[in-house]
Structures are given as C-alpha cells and as structure tokens.
CSV table of C-alpha atoms and ligand atoms in Angstrom, one decimal:
chain,number,residue,atom,x,y,z
A,1,MET,CA,-17.4,2.4,18.6
A,2,GLN,CA,-21.1,1.8,17.8
A,3,THR,CA,-22.4,2.3,14.3
A,4,ASP,CA,-25.8,2.4,12.8
A,5,SER,CA,-24.6,2.8,9.2
A,6,SER,CA,-26.4,0.0,7.6
A,7,PHE,CA,-25.0,-1.5,4.5
A,8,THR,CA,-25.3,-4.1,1.8
A,9,PHE,CA,-21.7,-5.2,0.9
A,10,VAL,CA,-21.7,-6.9,-2.5
A,11,LEU,CA,-18.4,-8.8,-3.0
A,12,PHE,CA,-17.6,-9.6,-6.7
A,13,GLY,CA,-14.9,-12.2,-6.9
A,14,GLY,CA,-16.4,-13.8,-3.9
A,15,THR,CA,-14.4,-17.0,-4.2
A,16,GLY,CA,-11.1,-15.3,-5.3
A,17,ASP,CA,-7.8,-15.2,-3.4
A,18,LEU,CA,-8.3,-11.7,-2.1
A,19,SER,CA,-11.8,-12.5,-0.7
A,20,MET,CA,-10.4,-15.5,0.9
A,21,ARG,CA,-7.2,-14.0,2.5
A,22,LYS,CA,-8.2,-10.4,3.2
A,23,ILE,CA,-11.8,-9.2,2.6
A,24,LEU,CA,-13.9,-11.9,4.3
A,25,PRO,CA,-11.4,-12.2,7.2
A,26,ALA,CA,-11.5,-8.4,7.7
A,27,LEU,CA,-15.3,-8.3,7.7
A,28,TYR,CA,-15.3,-11.2,10.2
A,29,GLU,CA,-12.9,-9.3,12.5
A,30,ALA,CA,-15.1,-6.2,12.3
A,31,HIS,CA,-18.2,-8.4,13.1
A,32,ARG,CA,-16.4,-10.2,16.0
A,33,ALA,CA,-15.2,-6.9,17.5
A,34,GLY,CA,-18.9,-6.0,18.0
A,35,GLY,CA,-20.4,-2.6,17.3
A,36,MET,CA,-18.3,-1.9,14.2
A,37,LEU,CA,-20.8,-3.2,11.7
A,38,ALA,CA,-24.5,-2.4,11.9
A,39,GLU,CA,-26.6,-5.4,13.0
A,40,SER,CA,-28.6,-5.2,9.8
A,41,GLY,CA,-25.6,-5.1,7.5
A,42,ARG,CA,-25.5,-7.8,4.9
A,43,ILE,CA,-22.7,-9.3,2.8
A,44,VAL,CA,-23.8,-10.6,-0.7
A,45,ALA,CA,-21.0,-12.6,-2.3
A,46,VAL,CA,-21.1,-12.9,-6.1
A,47,ALA,CA,-19.3,-15.7,-7.9
A,48,ARG,CA,-19.8,-18.4,-10.4
A,49,HIS,CA,-18.4,-21.4,-8.8
A,50,ALA,CA,-20.7,-22.2,-5.9
A,51,GLU,CA,-24.2,-23.4,-6.9
A,52,ASP,CA,-26.1,-21.7,-4.0
A,53,ARG,CA,-25.7,-20.1,-0.6
A,54,ASP,CA,-25.0,-23.5,1.1
A,55,GLY,CA,-22.3,-24.3,-1.4
A,56,TYR,CA,-20.8,-20.8,-0.9
A,57,LEU,CA,-20.8,-21.1,2.9
A,58,GLN,CA,-19.1,-24.5,2.6
A,59,TRP,CA,-16.4,-22.8,0.5
A,60,VAL,CA,-16.1,-20.1,3.2
A,61,ASN,CA,-15.8,-22.6,5.9
A,62,GLU,CA,-13.2,-24.6,4.1
A,63,ASN,CA,-11.1,-21.7,2.8
A,64,VAL,CA,-11.6,-18.6,4.9
A,65,LYS,CA,-11.5,-19.9,8.4
A,66,SER,CA,-7.8,-20.6,8.3
A,67,HIS,CA,-7.1,-16.9,7.5
A,68,VAL,CA,-9.1,-15.3,10.3
A,69,SER,CA,-8.0,-14.2,13.7
A,70,LYS,CA,-4.4,-14.7,14.7
A,71,ASN,CA,-5.8,-14.9,18.3
A,72,GLY,CA,-7.9,-18.0,17.6
A,73,LEU,CA,-11.3,-18.3,16.1
A,74,ASP,CA,-14.4,-17.4,18.1
A,75,GLU,CA,-16.8,-20.1,17.0
A,76,ALA,CA,-19.9,-18.3,18.1
A,77,ALA,CA,-18.9,-15.1,16.3
A,78,TRP,CA,-18.0,-17.1,13.2
A,79,ALA,CA,-21.4,-18.8,13.2
A,80,SER,CA,-23.2,-15.4,13.6
A,81,PHE,CA,-20.9,-13.9,10.9
A,82,LEU,CA,-22.0,-16.6,8.4
A,83,LYS,CA,-25.6,-15.5,9.0
A,84,ARG,CA,-24.8,-12.2,7.4
A,85,ILE,CA,-23.8,-13.8,4.2
A,86,ASP,CA,-26.0,-14.2,1.1
A,87,TYR,CA,-24.9,-15.5,-2.2
A,88,VAL,CA,-25.8,-14.8,-5.8
A,89,LYS,CA,-24.5,-17.1,-8.6
A,90,LEU,CA,-23.7,-14.8,-11.4
A,91,ASP,CA,-21.8,-15.1,-14.7
A,92,LEU,CA,-20.0,-11.8,-15.2
A,93,GLY,CA,-20.0,-12.4,-18.9
A,94,LYS,CA,-23.9,-12.3,-19.0
A,95,PRO,CA,-25.1,-8.8,-18.2
A,96,GLU,CA,-28.7,-10.2,-18.0
A,97,ASP,CA,-27.6,-12.0,-14.8
A,98,PHE,CA,-27.4,-8.7,-13.1
A,99,ALA,CA,-31.2,-8.6,-12.8
A,100,LEU,CA,-30.7,-11.5,-10.3
A,101,LEU,CA,-28.4,-9.4,-8.3
A,102,ARG,CA,-30.8,-6.4,-8.4
A,103,ASP,CA,-33.6,-8.6,-7.1
A,104,ALA,CA,-31.4,-10.1,-4.4
A,105,VAL,CA,-30.4,-6.7,-3.0
A,106,SER,CA,-33.5,-4.7,-3.7
A,107,GLU,CA,-35.0,-5.2,-0.2
A,108,LEU,CA,-31.7,-5.1,1.7
A,109,PRO,CA,-30.9,-2.1,3.8
A,110,GLY,CA,-28.5,0.8,3.8
A,111,ILE,CA,-25.8,2.0,1.4
A,112,ARG,CA,-24.7,-0.4,-1.2
A,113,VAL,CA,-21.0,-1.1,-1.4
A,114,PHE,CA,-19.8,-3.0,-4.5
A,115,TYR,CA,-16.4,-4.4,-4.0
A,116,LEU,CA,-14.7,-5.4,-7.2
A,117,ALA,CA,-12.2,-8.0,-6.1
A,118,THR,CA,-11.7,-9.0,-9.7
A,119,GLY,CA,-9.2,-8.4,-12.4
A,120,PRO,CA,-9.2,-4.8,-13.8
A,121,SER,CA,-10.5,-6.0,-17.2
A,122,LEU,CA,-13.8,-6.6,-15.5
A,123,PHE,CA,-14.2,-3.3,-13.7
A,124,VAL,CA,-15.9,-1.5,-16.6
A,125,PRO,CA,-18.2,-4.3,-17.7
A,126,ILE,CA,-19.3,-4.8,-14.1
A,127,CYS,CA,-20.0,-1.1,-13.6
A,128,ARG,CA,-21.9,-0.9,-16.8
A,129,ALA,CA,-24.0,-3.9,-15.9
A,130,LEU,CA,-24.7,-2.5,-12.5
A,131,ALA,CA,-25.9,0.8,-14.1
A,132,SER,CA,-28.1,-1.2,-16.6
A,133,VAL,CA,-30.1,-2.5,-13.6
A,134,GLY,CA,-30.1,0.9,-11.7
A,135,LEU,CA,-27.6,-0.3,-9.0
A,136,ASN,CA,-25.3,2.7,-9.3
A,137,GLU,CA,-27.6,4.8,-7.1
A,138,ASN,CA,-27.1,5.0,-3.4
A,139,ALA,CA,-23.9,3.1,-3.9
A,140,ARG,CA,-20.1,3.1,-3.5
A,141,ILE,CA,-17.7,1.2,-5.6
A,142,VAL,CA,-14.4,-0.2,-4.4
A,143,LEU,CA,-11.6,-0.8,-7.0
A,144,GLU,CA,-8.6,-2.9,-6.2
A,145,LYS,CA,-5.2,-2.3,-7.7
A,146,PRO,CA,-3.8,-2.7,-10.3
A,147,LEU,CA,-6.0,-0.1,-11.8
A,148,GLY,CA,-4.6,-0.2,-15.3
A,149,TYR,CA,-1.3,-0.9,-16.7
A,150,ASP,CA,-0.2,2.6,-17.5
A,151,LEU,CA,-1.6,6.1,-17.6
A,152,LYS,CA,-3.6,5.4,-20.7
A,153,SER,CA,-5.3,2.2,-19.5
A,154,SER,CA,-5.8,3.7,-16.1
A,155,ASN,CA,-7.5,6.7,-17.6
A,156,ALA,CA,-9.7,4.5,-19.8
A,157,ILE,CA,-10.9,2.7,-16.7
A,158,ASN,CA,-11.4,5.9,-14.7
A,159,ASP,CA,-13.3,7.5,-17.6
A,160,ALA,CA,-15.6,4.6,-18.1
A,161,VAL,CA,-16.2,4.1,-14.3
A,162,GLY,CA,-16.6,7.9,-14.0
A,163,GLU,CA,-19.5,7.9,-16.4
A,164,ILE,CA,-21.4,5.7,-14.0
A,165,PHE,CA,-20.2,6.7,-10.6
A,166,ALA,CA,-19.3,10.1,-9.3
A,167,GLU,CA,-15.8,10.5,-7.9
A,168,GLU,CA,-17.2,10.7,-4.3
A,169,GLN,CA,-18.6,7.2,-4.9
A,170,ILE,CA,-15.3,5.7,-6.0
A,171,TYR,CA,-13.0,4.1,-3.4
A,172,ARG,CA,-9.6,3.2,-4.9
A,173,ILE,CA,-7.8,0.9,-2.5
A,174,ASP,CA,-4.2,1.1,-1.7
A,175,HIS,CA,-3.9,-1.1,1.3
A,176,TYR,CA,-0.7,0.5,2.6
A,177,LEU,CA,-2.8,3.6,3.4
A,178,GLY,CA,-4.9,1.4,5.8
A,179,LYS,CA,-1.9,0.2,7.8
A,180,GLU,CA,-1.9,1.5,11.4
A,181,PRO,CA,1.7,2.9,11.3
A,182,VAL,CA,0.9,5.0,8.2
A,183,GLN,CA,-1.9,6.6,10.3
A,184,ASN,CA,0.7,7.0,13.0
A,185,LEU,CA,3.0,8.8,10.7
A,186,LEU,CA,0.3,11.5,10.3
A,187,ALA,CA,-0.2,11.6,14.0
A,188,LEU,CA,3.6,11.9,14.6
A,189,ARG,CA,4.0,14.7,12.1
A,190,PHE,CA,0.9,16.7,12.7
A,191,GLY,CA,0.1,15.9,16.3
A,192,ASN,CA,3.5,16.9,17.7
A,193,ALA,CA,5.2,20.3,17.6
A,194,LEU,CA,8.5,18.5,18.0
A,195,PHE,CA,9.1,17.1,14.5
A,196,GLU,CA,7.4,19.5,12.1
A,197,PRO,CA,10.0,22.4,12.4
A,198,LEU,CA,12.8,19.9,11.5
A,199,TRP,CA,10.8,18.2,8.7
A,200,ARG,CA,12.4,20.2,5.9
A,201,ARG,CA,15.5,20.6,3.8
A,202,GLU,CA,17.3,22.8,6.3
A,203,TRP,CA,17.4,19.8,8.8
A,204,VAL,CA,16.9,16.7,6.7
A,205,GLU,CA,19.7,15.3,4.6
A,206,SER,CA,18.0,12.4,3.0
A,207,ILE,CA,15.0,10.1,3.4
A,208,GLN,CA,14.8,6.4,2.6
A,209,ILE,CA,11.6,4.4,2.1
A,210,THR,CA,11.9,0.6,1.8
A,211,ILE,CA,9.3,-2.1,1.3
A,212,ALA,CA,11.3,-5.3,1.2
A,213,GLU,CA,9.8,-8.7,0.9
A,214,GLU,CA,11.2,-12.2,1.5
A,215,LEU,CA,8.4,-13.8,-0.6
A,216,GLY,CA,8.8,-14.4,-4.3
A,217,VAL,CA,5.9,-14.2,-6.7
A,218,GLU,CA,4.0,-17.1,-5.1
A,219,ALA,CA,1.2,-18.3,-7.4
A,220,ARG,CA,1.0,-15.0,-9.3
A,221,GLY,CA,3.9,-15.5,-11.7
A,222,ASP,CA,1.8,-14.9,-14.7
A,223,PHE,CA,0.3,-11.6,-13.4
A,224,TYR,CA,3.6,-10.5,-12.0
A,225,ASP,CA,5.6,-11.1,-15.1
A,226,ASN,CA,3.3,-8.7,-17.0
A,227,THR,CA,3.5,-6.2,-14.2
A,228,GLY,CA,6.9,-5.9,-12.5
A,229,ALA,CA,7.9,-4.1,-9.3
A,230,LEU,CA,7.6,-0.6,-10.6
A,231,ARG,CA,3.9,-1.0,-11.4
A,232,ASP,CA,3.1,-3.4,-8.5
A,233,MET,CA,4.7,-1.4,-5.7
A,234,VAL,CA,6.2,1.9,-6.7
A,235,GLN,CA,3.4,3.6,-8.7
A,236,ASN,CA,1.1,3.0,-5.7
A,237,HIS,CA,2.4,2.0,-2.3
A,238,LEU,CA,5.8,3.7,-2.4
A,239,LEU,CA,4.6,6.9,-4.0
A,240,GLN,CA,1.7,7.1,-1.5
A,241,LEU,CA,4.1,6.6,1.4
A,242,LEU,CA,6.3,9.3,-0.1
A,243,SER,CA,3.4,11.7,-0.4
A,244,ILE,CA,2.5,11.2,3.2
A,245,VAL,CA,6.0,11.7,4.4
A,246,ALA,CA,6.5,14.8,2.4
A,247,MET,CA,3.1,16.5,2.3
A,248,GLU,CA,2.4,19.9,3.9
A,249,PRO,CA,0.2,19.9,7.0
A,250,PRO,CA,-3.4,19.7,5.8
A,251,HIS,CA,-5.9,22.2,6.9
A,252,SER,CA,-8.0,19.4,8.4
A,253,MET,CA,-8.2,15.6,8.2
A,254,ASP,CA,-11.2,15.6,5.9
A,255,SER,CA,-10.6,13.6,2.8
A,256,ASP,CA,-10.0,16.3,0.2
A,257,SER,CA,-7.7,18.3,2.5
A,258,VAL,CA,-5.5,15.3,2.9
A,259,ARG,CA,-5.6,14.2,-0.7
A,260,ASP,CA,-5.0,17.8,-2.0
A,261,GLU,CA,-1.8,17.9,-0.1
A,262,LYS,CA,-0.7,14.5,-1.2
A,263,LEU,CA,-1.5,15.5,-4.8
A,264,ARG,CA,0.7,18.6,-4.5
A,265,VAL,CA,3.7,16.3,-3.6
A,266,LEU,CA,3.0,13.9,-6.5
A,267,ARG,CA,2.8,16.9,-8.9
A,268,ALA,CA,6.1,18.3,-7.5
A,269,LEU,CA,8.1,15.1,-8.2
A,270,LYS,CA,11.0,16.1,-10.4
A,271,PRO,CA,10.3,14.5,-13.7
A,272,VAL,CA,12.7,11.8,-14.7
A,273,ASP,CA,14.8,12.6,-17.7
A,274,GLU,CA,15.1,9.5,-19.8
A,275,ARG,CA,18.8,10.2,-20.4
A,276,ASP,CA,19.4,10.1,-16.6
A,277,ILE,CA,17.6,7.0,-15.8
A,278,GLY,CA,20.7,5.0,-15.3
A,279,LYS,CA,21.7,7.4,-12.5
A,280,VAL,CA,18.4,7.6,-10.7
A,281,ALA,CA,16.8,4.1,-11.2
A,282,VAL,CA,18.1,0.6,-10.6
A,283,ARG,CA,16.1,-2.4,-11.7
A,284,GLY,CA,16.9,-5.9,-10.7
A,285,GLN,CA,15.7,-9.5,-11.0
A,286,TYR,CA,16.4,-12.3,-8.5
A,287,HIS,CA,18.4,-15.3,-9.3
A,288,ALA,CA,18.5,-18.5,-7.3
A,289,GLY,CA,19.6,-18.0,-3.7
A,290,GLY,CA,18.5,-18.7,-0.2
A,291,ILE,CA,16.0,-17.1,2.2
A,292,ARG,CA,17.0,-17.8,5.8
A,293,GLY,CA,19.0,-20.8,4.8
A,294,THR,CA,16.4,-22.3,2.5
A,295,PRO,CA,17.3,-22.5,-1.2
A,296,VAL,CA,14.8,-20.7,-3.5
A,297,PRO,CA,14.7,-20.8,-7.3
A,298,ALA,CA,15.4,-18.0,-9.7
A,299,TYR,CA,12.5,-15.7,-10.7
A,300,ALA,CA,12.8,-16.9,-14.4
A,301,THR,CA,12.1,-20.4,-13.3
A,302,GLU,CA,9.0,-19.6,-11.3
A,303,PRO,CA,5.7,-21.0,-12.6
A,304,GLY,CA,4.0,-18.6,-15.0
A,305,VAL,CA,7.2,-16.6,-15.7
A,306,LYS,CA,8.8,-16.5,-19.1
A,307,LYS,CA,12.2,-18.1,-19.2
A,308,ASP,CA,13.8,-15.1,-20.7
A,309,SER,CA,11.8,-12.6,-18.7
A,310,THR,CA,13.2,-9.1,-18.3
A,311,THR,CA,10.6,-8.1,-15.7
A,312,GLU,CA,12.1,-6.4,-12.7
A,313,THR,CA,11.5,-7.8,-9.2
A,314,PHE,CA,13.5,-5.0,-7.6
A,315,VAL,CA,13.6,-1.3,-8.0
A,316,ALA,CA,15.6,1.4,-6.3
A,317,LEU,CA,15.1,5.1,-7.2
A,318,LYS,CA,16.4,8.5,-6.3
A,319,VAL,CA,13.5,10.9,-6.2
A,320,GLU,CA,13.5,14.7,-5.8
A,321,ILE,CA,10.6,16.9,-4.8
A,322,GLU,CA,10.7,20.4,-6.4
A,323,ASN,CA,9.3,22.6,-3.8
A,324,TRP,CA,10.6,24.9,-1.0
A,325,ARG,CA,10.4,22.4,1.7
A,326,TRP,CA,12.3,19.6,0.0
A,327,ALA,CA,14.4,21.0,-2.9
A,328,GLY,CA,17.7,19.2,-3.0
A,329,VAL,CA,16.8,16.5,-0.5
A,330,PRO,CA,17.1,13.0,-2.1
A,331,PHE,CA,14.4,10.5,-1.3
A,332,PHE,CA,15.6,7.0,-1.9
A,333,LEU,CA,12.8,4.5,-2.6
A,334,ARG,CA,13.4,0.7,-2.8
A,335,THR,CA,11.3,-2.4,-3.1
A,336,GLY,CA,11.9,-6.0,-4.0
A,337,LYS,CA,10.9,-9.6,-3.8
A,338,ARG,CA,13.2,-12.3,-2.3
A,339,LEU,CA,15.2,-9.8,-0.4
A,340,ALA,CA,17.2,-10.5,2.8
A,341,ASP,CA,14.3,-9.5,5.2
A,342,ARG,CA,10.7,-8.6,5.3
A,343,VAL,CA,10.6,-5.0,6.4
A,344,ALA,CA,8.9,-1.8,5.5
A,345,GLU,CA,10.4,1.3,7.0
A,346,ILE,CA,10.9,5.0,6.5
A,347,VAL,CA,14.3,6.5,7.5
A,348,VAL,CA,14.7,10.2,8.0
A,349,ASN,CA,18.4,11.1,8.2
A,350,PHE,CA,18.9,14.5,9.8
A,351,ARG,CA,21.8,16.8,9.1
A,352,PRO,CA,24.7,16.8,11.6
A,353,VAL,CA,25.2,19.8,13.9
A,354,PRO,CA,26.9,22.7,12.1
A,355,HIS,CA,29.8,22.8,14.6
A,356,SER,CA,30.7,20.3,17.2
A,357,ALA,CA,32.5,21.2,20.4
A,358,LEU,CA,32.2,17.6,21.3
A,359,GLY,CA,34.3,16.0,18.7
A,360,SER,CA,33.7,14.3,15.4
A,361,PRO,CA,30.9,11.9,16.1
A,362,ALA,CA,28.5,14.8,16.3
A,363,LEU,CA,29.4,15.8,12.8
A,364,ARG,CA,28.8,12.4,11.4
A,365,PRO,CA,25.8,12.1,9.1
A,366,GLY,CA,23.0,9.9,10.6
A,367,ALA,CA,23.9,10.9,14.2
A,368,ASN,CA,20.3,12.0,14.4
A,369,ARG,CA,17.9,9.7,12.6
A,370,LEU,CA,14.3,8.8,12.9
A,371,VAL,CA,13.3,5.3,11.8
A,372,ILE,CA,9.6,4.6,11.4
A,373,ARG,CA,9.1,0.9,11.0
A,374,LEU,CA,5.8,-0.1,9.4
A,375,GLN,CA,6.3,-3.8,9.5
A,376,PRO,CA,6.9,-6.4,10.7
A,377,ASN,CA,6.8,-4.8,14.2
A,378,GLU,CA,5.6,-1.3,14.4
A,379,THR,CA,8.2,0.9,16.1
A,380,ILE,CA,9.5,4.4,16.0
A,381,ARG,CA,13.1,4.8,16.9
A,382,LEU,CA,14.9,8.1,17.3
A,383,TYR,CA,18.7,7.9,17.2
A,384,CYS,CA,20.7,10.6,19.0
A,385,LEU,CA,24.1,10.9,20.7
A,386,ALA,CA,24.7,10.7,24.4
A,387,LYS,CA,27.8,10.8,26.6
A,388,GLN,CA,29.3,7.5,27.4
A,389,PRO,CA,29.5,7.0,31.1
A,390,GLY,CA,32.8,7.5,32.8
A,391,GLU,CA,35.7,9.7,32.3
A,392,GLY,CA,36.0,12.2,29.4
A,393,MET,CA,33.4,13.3,26.9
A,394,ASN,CA,32.9,10.4,24.5
A,395,LEU,CA,29.8,10.3,22.5
A,396,ALA,CA,27.9,7.1,21.7
A,397,SER,CA,24.8,6.5,19.6
A,398,VAL,CA,21.7,5.7,21.6
A,399,HIS,CA,18.0,5.4,20.7
A,400,LEU,CA,14.6,6.2,22.1
A,401,ASP,CA,12.1,3.5,21.2
A,402,LEU,CA,8.4,3.5,20.9
A,403,ALA,CA,7.0,0.0,20.4
A,404,PHE,CA,3.3,0.4,19.7
A,405,ASP,CA,2.3,-3.1,20.5
A,406,GLN,CA,3.7,-2.7,24.0
A,407,PHE,CA,2.2,0.7,24.5
A,408,PHE,CA,-1.2,-0.1,23.1
A,409,ARG,CA,-1.9,-3.7,23.9
A,410,GLU,CA,-5.1,-3.9,22.1
A,411,GLY,CA,-7.2,-2.3,19.4
A,412,GLN,CA,-4.8,-2.9,16.5
A,413,MET,CA,-6.6,-3.2,13.2
A,414,GLU,CA,-5.6,-4.8,10.0
A,415,ALA,CA,-5.4,-2.5,7.0
A,416,TYR,CA,-8.3,-4.1,5.2
A,417,GLN,CA,-10.6,-4.0,8.2
A,418,ARG,CA,-10.0,-0.2,8.6
A,419,LEU,CA,-10.5,0.4,4.9
A,420,LEU,CA,-13.7,-1.6,4.6
A,421,LEU,CA,-15.1,0.2,7.6
A,422,ASP,CA,-14.2,3.5,6.0
A,423,VAL,CA,-16.0,2.5,2.8
A,424,ILE,CA,-19.1,1.5,4.7
A,425,ASN,CA,-19.0,4.7,6.7
A,426,GLY,CA,-18.2,6.9,3.7
A,427,ARG,CA,-14.8,8.1,4.7
A,428,LEU,CA,-12.6,8.7,1.6
A,429,ALA,CA,-9.4,10.1,3.1
A,430,LEU,CA,-7.5,6.8,2.9
A,431,PHE,CA,-8.5,6.1,-0.7
A,432,VAL,CA,-6.6,7.3,-3.8
A,433,ARG,CA,-8.3,10.1,-5.7
A,434,ARG,CA,-8.2,9.9,-9.5
A,435,ASP,CA,-5.9,12.9,-9.9
A,436,GLU,CA,-3.4,11.4,-7.4
A,437,GLN,CA,-3.4,8.2,-9.4
A,438,GLU,CA,-2.8,10.1,-12.7
A,439,ALA,CA,0.0,12.1,-11.2
A,440,ALA,CA,1.7,8.9,-10.0
A,441,TRP,CA,1.4,7.2,-13.4
A,442,ARG,CA,2.6,10.3,-15.2
A,443,TRP,CA,5.7,10.3,-13.0
A,444,VAL,CA,6.6,6.6,-13.5
A,445,GLU,CA,5.8,6.5,-17.2
A,446,PRO,CA,9.2,7.7,-18.5
A,447,ILE,CA,10.9,5.0,-16.5
A,448,LEU,CA,8.5,2.4,-17.8
A,449,ASN,CA,9.0,3.6,-21.3
A,450,GLU,CA,12.8,3.7,-21.1
A,451,TRP,CA,13.0,0.3,-19.5
A,452,SER,CA,10.8,-1.2,-22.2
A,453,SER,CA,12.4,0.5,-25.2
A,454,ALA,CA,16.1,0.4,-24.2
A,455,ASN,CA,17.9,-2.9,-24.1
A,456,ARG,CA,18.5,-2.5,-20.4
A,457,PRO,CA,17.9,-5.9,-18.8
A,458,PRO,CA,17.5,-6.0,-15.0
A,459,LYS,CA,20.6,-6.5,-13.0
A,460,PRO,CA,20.8,-9.9,-11.3
A,461,TYR,CA,20.8,-10.3,-7.6
A,462,ALA,CA,20.9,-13.4,-5.5
A,463,ALA,CA,17.7,-14.2,-3.7
A,464,GLY,CA,18.2,-13.4,0.0
A,465,THR,CA,20.4,-10.4,-0.5
A,466,TRP,CA,19.5,-6.7,-0.6
A,467,GLY,CA,19.3,-6.4,-4.4
A,468,PRO,CA,21.9,-5.5,-7.0
A,469,ALA,CA,25.1,-3.7,-6.0
A,470,ALA,CA,24.0,-0.7,-8.2
A,471,SER,CA,21.4,0.1,-5.6
A,472,SER,CA,24.1,0.7,-3.0
A,473,ALA,CA,26.3,2.5,-5.5
A,474,MET,CA,23.5,5.0,-6.2
A,475,LEU,CA,23.4,6.0,-2.6
A,476,ALA,CA,27.1,6.1,-2.3
A,477,GLN,CA,27.2,8.8,-5.0
A,478,HIS,CA,25.3,10.9,-2.5
A,479,GLY,CA,27.6,10.1,0.4
A,480,THR,CA,25.1,7.8,2.1
A,481,CYS,CA,24.0,4.2,2.3
A,482,TRP,CA,21.0,2.1,3.1
A,483,LEU,CA,20.2,1.7,6.7
A,484,GLU,CA,21.3,-2.0,7.0
A,485,GLU,CA,24.7,-1.1,5.5
A,486,GLU,CA,25.6,1.3,8.3
A,487,ASN,CA,28.7,0.3,10.3
B,501,LIG,C1,0.5,-5.9,-3.1
B,501,LIG,C2,1.4,-6.4,-4.2
B,501,LIG,O1,-0.1,-4.8,-3.5
B,501,LIG,O2,1.3,-5.7,-1.9
B,501,LIG,C3,2.2,-7.7,-3.8
B,501,LIG,O3,0.7,-6.7,-5.3
B,501,LIG,C4,2.9,-7.5,-2.5
B,501,LIG,O4,3.1,-8.1,-4.8
B,501,LIG,C5,2.0,-6.9,-1.4
B,501,LIG,O5,3.4,-8.7,-2.0
B,501,LIG,C6,2.7,-6.4,-0.2
B,501,LIG,O6,1.8,-6.1,0.8
B,501,LIG,P1,2.2,-6.3,2.4
B,501,LIG,O7,1.0,-5.7,3.1
B,501,LIG,O8,2.3,-7.8,2.6
B,501,LIG,O9,3.5,-5.6,2.6
C-alpha cells in the first residue's frame, strides 16, 4: 500500500506510558513497513520533561526501543524513523506556550493530527489552546479513553471539544476496534452467506463475550481504583464488541453506515432495572491467589489502591437486545483482572436440532458452536457433530479450525498501527461516534448508580480463578455455562 497522505502528527503526552508502549512503536512499525506513511510525514512530540529534540530522542532510544518489533529491531529503519521526529517543549498549563507549537508546525505539510495521549482532564484545555492559535483548522483530534467518568462528564468533554472540532474531525479511540480479529468478525459475518441466515434468535441460543486478563492493575492502581472494570472495559470494549456481533448488515463499510448500525444495537439494549441488578450483574474483586503458580497479592493491597476499596476488578453481565433479530437471546459479557487465563473470545452457541434421529448428543445445547478467539492466538473454531468411526452411529464433537497466523503468515498489524493509519488517512469507521458513546454510558449508568448507592460490596474471588461463583450461577439460571466450564 503506497500512500501520499502527508501529515503532521502532534503527540501530546509524548513521554507518557501510552506513547512509549503503543503509539511510537505503532508509528515505527508503519514507517518500517515502507509505503504506509508518506515520506514527508512528520511526528511532533509535545512534552515537558525533555529539554530539546536531542533530549527527547534520547528518551525515545532509552524507552521506546524495547517496545518495538517482536521480530527484532531494524536499526536502519529505526534511525530513519527518528529523523521524522521533532519536539516541542510545552507546559500544558500555559496556553501561551501553544504559540511555540503553532510556529513549529506552521511550515509542516499535510493534515494535522493531534493525538491527546493525556488524562481526560486535559482534553478540553488542550483543544481550547489549540483553537486559540488557530490550530483547529485542517486538523483531526484523537481522544483516548477514558473519555469521562459517566454520561455527564463525557458529555461535558464532548460538548466542549465539539465547540472547537466538528464531529468528523474527532477520532475517539477504542483499541479493540483496531484488532485484526474484530475486523475479521465483520468479514466472517458479512462476507459469507453461510453464517448470516443463522445469526439470529431462531438459531442462536446464547452468546458469550469474554475479555479475561491475567494481569492485575500494574502501576495504575490509583487510576483503576477510581474507575473499576465496568468503566474501564464494559462501557467501551465489551459493548463495542457486542454491537459488532449483533449489528444488522450495514449498507456499505463507510464509517457512518457501520456506526449507524452499531448505534442501533446500543440503543436497543434492554435497560437494566435497578431492582434486577442482582440477577443480571455480578461484580467481583480479587483477593490474593496465584497466577500460573506464582503468588500474587490482593487488589486491596496493590499500590495506589485504598485498603477498604469496593472497586470491582471483575464484571459479568446478562444483556438482552430488544429487537426482532435478538429478542430473548441472552448475551453474557464478562471481564476481569487476575483471572485464570488471558483470553478474549466470542462464543456463539447455536440451538440444538429440533428432532434427532441420531440420539441424544444432537439434542445437547452447544453441539454447534462458533468460537471466535480474538487473543492471544487468533482462531475461529466451529464445533459440530460427526460420526465416530466404526460400528454403530455414535456421535462425537469435532471442530473445524481456522488459525489465521498459519493461513496468513504475514501482514498482521497491531491495533494501534491500524488505527493511527486510519486517522492519518481520514477513515472514521473504527472510531466511536459521540452518539454511540452516549448510548453506552446511558446503558451502564443504572448499574454504576446502583453499585455506588447500595451497600453491595464486590464479591471476592481468588486471583487466578474465573471470578466469583455468582458469575457461573447467573449462567446456570439460563441452563448454560461459561465455555471453560463445559464437560
Ligand atoms: C485498556 C484498559 O483499555 O485495555 C486496561 O484500560 C486493559 O485496563 C486493556 O488492561 C486490555 O487491552 P488488551 O489489548 O491488552 O486486551
């Protein structure tokens, strides 16, 4: 792919964790691949800590190098990548410093991309300061999550940013949308005649979406303790995955066609009645336990976390979608830190055959099941029944596997790389539109409110397990279980 979309990529929070781990490595990968970034494209890092460009490049060399390229660093590509980088020392607290930035970018080519890899409290001041020096023209702005703390604060940010940038200029990142397998889900659903006729209540019994992590809160205890799993993972990543799984086929893949369909799903989510929350939502918090044999401490003893914290590190939900395609089909969503495995997957359980001349296995729920694994290894597995070899007609569960890394040996792209290229090239489909974000907040708010008002502490679970027992019990009420509990 050859591009001539020139750009000036201005990175606020240029010495932050996200820049170090994700953004600069993704830009380097795009640069190394050749042809993905216009030759003339520039990166202008903005930060306070480095004195000048040399100081910044030293920081990049010391901190970013170790995060690039799993396949080894290409020293020549790295050296030419560094040549793209300029630096502006700027104190975000001083709006007058933005004149320095304006002068630094005024002669640089192409569309201006302002990437705000900062805390959300800085989004509005940065946007206003950019506008004060005329930098909101010919520009795109990228906002990282968390975009607000609830509907009200998210609206306040969106209103203020919206006074300065038009919606088409605003790219709200949800990095799950940039993951290759999520793209593949769209390809699977809308590129094949095979699945779509079955993708509905008549044939689907239940759907599970899991994002499980082995990691704890790492160095982010302070942030996480004020956030919790519902805000950190459900309001965004899980509801975005849900909307892609459940959406109607869009008319085309242009950004608004896709986002309109996702929005319809989010608006059709059955509102949670606060009196029913105990039946449809489970919250948990990890206690001390072990991850793959290594002891790990309890959440409440992690640095930055309050000793008596009631923040949830685990959520399981039963969600319903009130439309013709999905009425009555439970969607079970789950996410958590310090769980037994790192896995993100979508499980579609099909209904059993209506009558079996072949004996009871064919009537068993889950005989036909599609498992779309997003990570760690991207696979799609279709379970079906086949005759066991030999005498008689005995059925056994078998599966058809598609392992993408074996099928497509190269060309895989990290989520951030794809998303940054989309911003530079003006493709909005994989970014969250304001109305989607509002609909997602509106849906989670009753749960947030109930959890904060009622005396309902999270249920404990040992680190290294699959969360509180109540999560399994919720599925058992619907005659089903989480995938790992089968057999
Ligand atoms: C982030 C959350 O959005 O997603 C983190 O803030 C979480 O808490 C991360 O660890 C998970 O992303 P991934 O791509 O590692 O599954």
